């Protein structure tokens, strides 16, 4: 099976079947504008053509194992052809109509994975406990967006103004470190941002990194039309190494230089992500260090209350500690936002992806150990 997004294969198919170029455009529109993922539903193409396409091409290169929903999120558990499981999460941002006081869906964000699990090992993250299984390829990454948009179409239909509900923001904040798989994520950008495809603005696609030099250097050099978030989590090298073990190979001083280079090259601000963990990185002196580090930089700090889970013995910062931290950093003229938590119920929140896989792997280890003791 070929990927429908392999231009050479598609062009060869077009020539072999003596199709006009506009047929390719129709195909692209079916997937990227009308959110169709089944060739049989592309009724503007003839039956024979649909059948030929089905024999040679695929749109989604993975299966769907489970879908878990709560009021705020939908979590997809996908399975690749080589049997690896990975997750993506839809987040539903709502607002209350000031006149009717009725809560309504406002926009939808999709958080996607770029690797199956992760080697960075952040101490607060379930995915990091699993270790790295593999880099995902372009079609597995893009397929998450295509599948999610089809899901939204079926779940929400059209808005009051008859335009479609679709993914409005895409964040590479799911499983994995995107800049350790930069070659594959960068080839998805044209599909996300070009008007021939989804046509999302650069502000609506965000790559989030824990700070990996080679990937960051390549990213800055390419200057792709997407935004950058840096998961900093600590304002000094020692604390950062404790929270983000991979950080011992990628020094904070150099990472901050690279952030400055990025701002200069792209003209964009950097979003700094900071998970708030009780008595780990939420103390007032740490807030002062964070304020000093970010002052005079083109920066926006997002504070993310830690999402607790039974697999990790850490606690979320108290609301009072978060408020104090925010106030201190703001006193250095840095813009700070406290992120709303979403998806805790279904373990879909930041740092919780892979919870079911981790539970399963621990269960297997226990069974093996028990069998060993009994033998
Ligand atoms: S937070 Fe991100 S980079 Fe850190 S271990 Fe989890 S998935 Fe990897």
Tab-separated table of C-alpha atoms in Angstrom, residues 78-340:
chain	number	residue	atom	x	y	z
A	78	UNK	CA	-3.821	4.130	17.989
A	79	UNK	CA	-1.882	1.049	16.952
A	80	UNK	CA	0.731	1.204	14.188
A	81	UNK	CA	1.195	-1.580	11.640
A	82	UNK	CA	4.182	-2.840	13.614
A	83	UNK	CA	2.042	-3.183	16.737
A	84	UNK	CA	3.158	-0.047	18.613
A	85	UNK	CA	0.574	1.964	20.532
A	86	UNK	CA	0.517	5.747	20.742
A	87	UNK	CA	-1.981	8.417	21.718
A	88	UNK	CA	-3.429	11.719	20.532
A	89	UNK	CA	-5.841	13.964	22.423
A	90	UNK	CA	-8.545	16.386	21.321
A	91	UNK	CA	-9.179	19.215	23.763
A	92	UNK	CA	-12.470	21.086	23.698
A	93	UNK	CA	-12.152	24.704	24.792
A	94	UNK	CA	-15.506	26.173	25.768
A	95	UNK	CA	-16.852	29.597	26.582
A	96	UNK	CA	-20.025	30.845	28.202
A	97	UNK	CA	-22.295	32.997	26.083
A	98	UNK	CA	-22.633	36.247	28.120
A	99	UNK	CA	-26.291	36.682	27.127
A	100	UNK	CA	-27.709	33.155	27.379
A	101	UNK	CA	-25.155	31.967	29.991
A	102	UNK	CA	-24.985	28.708	28.052
A	103	UNK	CA	-21.580	27.058	27.741
A	104	UNK	CA	-20.589	26.448	24.151
A	105	UNK	CA	-17.715	24.875	22.287
A	106	UNK	CA	-15.333	27.614	21.224
A	107	UNK	CA	-12.315	25.904	19.629
A	108	UNK	CA	-10.652	22.517	19.376
A	109	UNK	CA	-6.970	21.744	19.921
A	110	UNK	CA	-5.289	18.496	18.932
A	111	UNK	CA	-2.241	17.244	20.798
A	112	UNK	CA	-0.287	14.757	18.655
A	113	UNK	CA	2.558	12.315	19.191
A	114	UNK	CA	5.805	12.329	17.218
A	115	UNK	CA	7.490	9.263	18.731
A	116	UNK	CA	6.162	6.050	20.210
A	117	UNK	CA	6.942	6.808	23.843
A	118	UNK	CA	9.991	8.808	24.855
A	119	UNK	CA	13.619	8.691	25.999
A	120	UNK	CA	13.858	12.119	27.663
A	121	UNK	CA	12.657	10.674	30.973
A	122	UNK	CA	11.076	13.759	32.613
A	123	UNK	CA	10.387	12.638	36.179
A	124	UNK	CA	6.816	13.958	36.124
A	125	UNK	CA	5.774	12.234	32.892
A	126	UNK	CA	4.281	8.771	32.418
A	127	UNK	CA	5.470	8.554	28.789
A	128	UNK	CA	9.019	9.156	29.980
A	129	UNK	CA	8.785	6.082	32.221
A	130	UNK	CA	8.084	3.889	29.203
A	131	UNK	CA	11.307	4.602	27.260
A	132	UNK	CA	11.510	5.124	23.503
A	133	UNK	CA	10.051	2.514	21.132
A	134	UNK	CA	10.414	4.240	17.768
A	135	UNK	CA	10.301	7.415	15.725
A	136	UNK	CA	7.001	7.829	13.946
A	137	UNK	CA	6.978	8.494	10.213
A	138	UNK	CA	5.327	11.393	8.405
A	139	UNK	CA	2.142	9.484	7.617
A	140	UNK	CA	1.699	8.256	11.173
A	141	UNK	CA	2.074	11.835	12.434
A	142	UNK	CA	-0.155	13.409	9.785
A	143	UNK	CA	-2.650	10.532	10.065
A	144	UNK	CA	-3.479	11.617	13.638
A	145	UNK	CA	-4.668	15.003	12.349
A	146	UNK	CA	-6.618	13.506	9.463
A	147	UNK	CA	-8.311	10.948	11.709
A	148	UNK	CA	-9.124	13.562	14.367
A	149	UNK	CA	-10.694	15.922	11.832
A	150	UNK	CA	-12.890	13.113	10.498
A	151	UNK	CA	-13.884	12.282	14.083
A	152	UNK	CA	-14.793	15.926	14.782
A	153	UNK	CA	-16.832	16.104	11.595
A	154	UNK	CA	-18.899	13.092	12.680
A	155	UNK	CA	-19.205	14.208	16.309
A	156	UNK	CA	-19.947	17.916	15.939
A	157	UNK	CA	-21.117	18.450	12.344
A	158	UNK	CA	-21.330	22.107	11.405
A	159	UNK	CA	-21.247	25.337	13.388
A	160	UNK	CA	-24.148	27.788	13.568
A	161	UNK	CA	-22.630	29.677	10.624
A	162	UNK	CA	-22.488	26.389	8.627
A	163	UNK	CA	-18.711	26.275	8.538
A	164	UNK	CA	-17.220	23.013	9.761
A	165	UNK	CA	-15.836	22.269	13.186
A	166	UNK	CA	-12.203	21.266	12.684
A	167	UNK	CA	-8.979	21.148	14.624
A	168	UNK	CA	-8.025	24.815	15.084
A	169	UNK	CA	-4.714	24.351	16.878
A	170	UNK	CA	-2.185	21.543	16.640
A	171	UNK	CA	0.422	21.036	19.330
A	172	UNK	CA	3.301	18.572	19.088
A	173	UNK	CA	3.033	17.922	22.827
A	174	UNK	CA	1.878	14.312	22.866
A	175	UNK	CA	4.195	11.348	23.233
A	176	UNK	CA	7.827	11.866	22.344
A	177	UNK	CA	10.353	14.640	21.782
A	178	UNK	CA	9.512	16.140	18.357
A	179	UNK	CA	12.992	17.537	17.756
A	180	UNK	CA	14.483	14.059	18.105
A	181	UNK	CA	12.370	13.173	15.068
A	182	UNK	CA	12.699	16.471	13.251
A	183	UNK	CA	13.112	15.010	9.745
A	184	UNK	CA	9.678	13.424	9.936
A	185	UNK	CA	7.810	16.228	11.680
A	186	UNK	CA	9.104	18.899	9.296
A	187	UNK	CA	7.626	17.134	6.272
A	188	UNK	CA	4.189	17.346	7.892
A	189	UNK	CA	4.349	21.171	8.170
A	190	UNK	CA	3.373	21.867	4.537
A	191	UNK	CA	0.255	19.703	4.976
A	192	UNK	CA	-0.684	21.584	8.146
A	193	UNK	CA	0.026	25.132	7.014
A	194	UNK	CA	-0.277	25.333	3.207
A	195	UNK	CA	-3.649	26.584	1.971
A	196	UNK	CA	-3.718	23.659	-0.483
A	197	UNK	CA	-4.148	21.431	2.571
A	198	UNK	CA	-5.282	22.469	6.095
A	199	UNK	CA	-4.011	26.035	5.789
A	200	UNK	CA	-3.473	26.625	9.529
A	201	UNK	CA	-1.605	29.791	10.443
A	202	UNK	CA	1.882	29.536	11.969
A	203	UNK	CA	0.428	30.626	15.316
A	204	UNK	CA	-1.829	27.597	15.379
A	205	UNK	CA	0.800	24.881	14.981
A	206	UNK	CA	3.228	24.583	17.896
A	207	UNK	CA	6.252	22.356	18.242
A	208	UNK	CA	7.158	21.766	21.865
A	209	UNK	CA	10.667	20.668	22.773
A	210	UNK	CA	12.422	19.705	25.963
A	211	UNK	CA	15.549	21.307	24.449
A	212	UNK	CA	17.616	19.136	22.103
A	213	UNK	CA	20.449	21.037	20.334
A	214	UNK	CA	20.787	19.312	16.967
A	215	UNK	CA	17.037	19.369	16.351
A	216	UNK	CA	16.732	22.948	17.605
A	217	UNK	CA	19.591	24.155	15.434
A	218	UNK	CA	18.027	22.579	12.353
A	219	UNK	CA	14.609	23.997	13.294
A	220	UNK	CA	16.023	27.520	13.676
A	221	UNK	CA	17.904	27.246	10.375
A	222	UNK	CA	14.799	26.059	8.489
A	223	UNK	CA	12.592	28.673	10.191
A	224	UNK	CA	9.386	26.719	9.423
A	225	UNK	CA	5.999	28.468	9.590
A	226	UNK	CA	5.130	27.096	13.042
A	227	UNK	CA	5.503	28.276	16.640
A	228	UNK	CA	7.987	27.039	19.236
A	229	UNK	CA	7.441	26.070	22.861
A	230	UNK	CA	10.328	25.212	25.164
A	231	UNK	CA	9.531	22.939	28.116
A	232	UNK	CA	11.877	24.631	30.538
A	233	UNK	CA	10.388	23.538	33.914
A	234	UNK	CA	13.308	25.051	35.888
A	235	UNK	CA	15.408	28.227	35.694
A	236	UNK	CA	18.775	26.671	36.592
A	237	UNK	CA	20.848	23.756	35.312
A	238	UNK	CA	20.849	21.711	38.519
A	239	UNK	CA	17.099	21.703	39.073
A	240	UNK	CA	16.454	21.201	35.386
A	241	UNK	CA	18.667	18.109	35.221
A	242	UNK	CA	16.724	16.685	38.143
A	243	UNK	CA	13.353	17.226	36.445
A	244	UNK	CA	14.434	16.581	32.837
A	245	UNK	CA	17.285	14.021	33.019
A	246	UNK	CA	18.171	14.443	29.319
A	247	UNK	CA	18.930	18.057	30.262
A	248	UNK	CA	22.379	17.043	31.484
A	249	UNK	CA	23.437	16.678	27.837
A	250	UNK	CA	21.758	19.908	26.727
A	251	UNK	CA	22.801	22.789	28.943
A	252	UNK	CA	20.320	25.499	29.843
A	253	UNK	CA	22.761	28.335	29.002
A	254	UNK	CA	23.143	27.080	25.436
A	255	UNK	CA	19.398	26.432	25.141
A	256	UNK	CA	18.648	30.035	26.143
A	257	UNK	CA	21.120	31.248	23.491
A	258	UNK	CA	19.254	29.128	20.954
A	259	UNK	CA	15.920	30.594	22.102
A	260	UNK	CA	17.338	34.068	21.490
A	261	UNK	CA	18.548	32.980	18.053
A	262	UNK	CA	15.086	31.617	17.286
A	263	UNK	CA	13.432	34.913	18.249
A	264	UNK	CA	15.880	36.819	16.065
A	265	UNK	CA	15.442	34.535	13.048
A	266	UNK	CA	11.684	34.036	13.208
A	267	UNK	CA	10.466	37.226	14.888
A	268	UNK	CA	8.215	34.981	17.020
A	269	UNK	CA	8.048	34.826	20.788
A	270	UNK	CA	8.943	31.592	22.584
A	271	UNK	CA	6.356	29.884	24.774
A	272	UNK	CA	8.045	28.556	27.909
A	273	UNK	CA	6.213	25.592	29.452
A	274	UNK	CA	6.621	25.094	33.191
A	275	UNK	CA	4.965	22.227	35.037
A	276	UNK	CA	4.179	23.264	38.632
A	277	UNK	CA	5.176	20.532	41.096
A	278	UNK	CA	4.720	20.931	44.826
A	279	UNK	CA	8.020	21.645	46.617
A	280	UNK	CA	10.073	20.745	43.540
A	281	UNK	CA	10.104	23.846	41.360
A	282	UNK	CA	7.362	26.087	42.748
A	283	UNK	CA	9.215	27.940	45.528
A	284	UNK	CA	9.398	31.778	45.584
A	285	UNK	CA	13.202	31.847	45.090
A	286	UNK	CA	12.773	29.703	41.964
A	287	UNK	CA	10.107	32.103	40.730
A	288	UNK	CA	12.579	34.998	41.120
A	289	UNK	CA	15.214	33.063	39.137
A	290	UNK	CA	12.607	32.336	36.431
A	291	UNK	CA	11.625	35.997	36.261
A	292	UNK	CA	15.272	37.078	35.951
A	293	UNK	CA	15.932	34.485	33.242
A	294	UNK	CA	12.962	35.514	31.111
A	295	UNK	CA	12.933	39.267	31.651
A	296	UNK	CA	13.991	41.195	28.536
A	297	UNK	CA	13.294	38.143	26.398
A	298	UNK	CA	10.404	37.797	23.908
A	299	UNK	CA	8.764	35.181	26.107
A	300	UNK	CA	5.418	33.912	27.324
A	301	UNK	CA	5.453	31.629	30.358
A	302	UNK	CA	2.751	28.964	30.669
A	303	UNK	CA	2.397	27.496	34.158
A	304	UNK	CA	0.918	23.993	34.023
A	305	UNK	CA	-0.390	22.587	37.311
A	306	UNK	CA	1.095	19.082	37.542
A	307	UNK	CA	-1.373	16.342	36.610
A	308	UNK	CA	-1.104	13.750	39.355
A	309	UNK	CA	-1.394	10.037	38.638
A	310	UNK	CA	-0.836	6.886	40.688
A	311	UNK	CA	2.295	5.915	38.711
A	312	UNK	CA	4.349	8.896	39.931
A	313	UNK	CA	4.781	10.107	43.502
A	314	UNK	CA	4.662	13.849	42.890
A	315	UNK	CA	2.053	16.397	43.862
A	316	UNK	CA	0.497	19.323	42.087
A	317	UNK	CA	1.436	22.785	43.431
A	318	UNK	CA	-1.237	24.406	45.559
A	319	UNK	CA	-3.302	27.201	43.943
A	320	UNK	CA	-1.686	29.632	46.415
A	321	UNK	CA	1.833	28.576	45.383
A	322	UNK	CA	0.927	28.913	41.703
A	323	UNK	CA	-0.526	32.383	42.254
A	324	UNK	CA	2.530	33.514	44.186
A	325	UNK	CA	4.884	32.116	41.526
A	326	UNK	CA	2.911	33.899	38.810
A	327	UNK	CA	2.904	37.210	40.685
A	328	UNK	CA	6.660	37.053	41.248
A	329	UNK	CA	7.491	36.251	37.615
A	330	UNK	CA	5.102	38.968	36.421
A	331	UNK	CA	6.925	41.476	38.608
A	332	UNK	CA	9.834	41.023	36.137
A	333	UNK	CA	7.533	42.147	33.279
A	334	UNK	CA	7.118	38.644	31.900
A	335	UNK	CA	3.716	37.562	30.519
A	336	UNK	CA	2.441	34.548	32.463
A	337	UNK	CA	-0.612	32.337	31.953
A	338	UNK	CA	-1.821	29.512	34.167
A	339	UNK	CA	-2.983	26.705	31.915
A	340	UNK	CA	-6.376	25.165	32.402
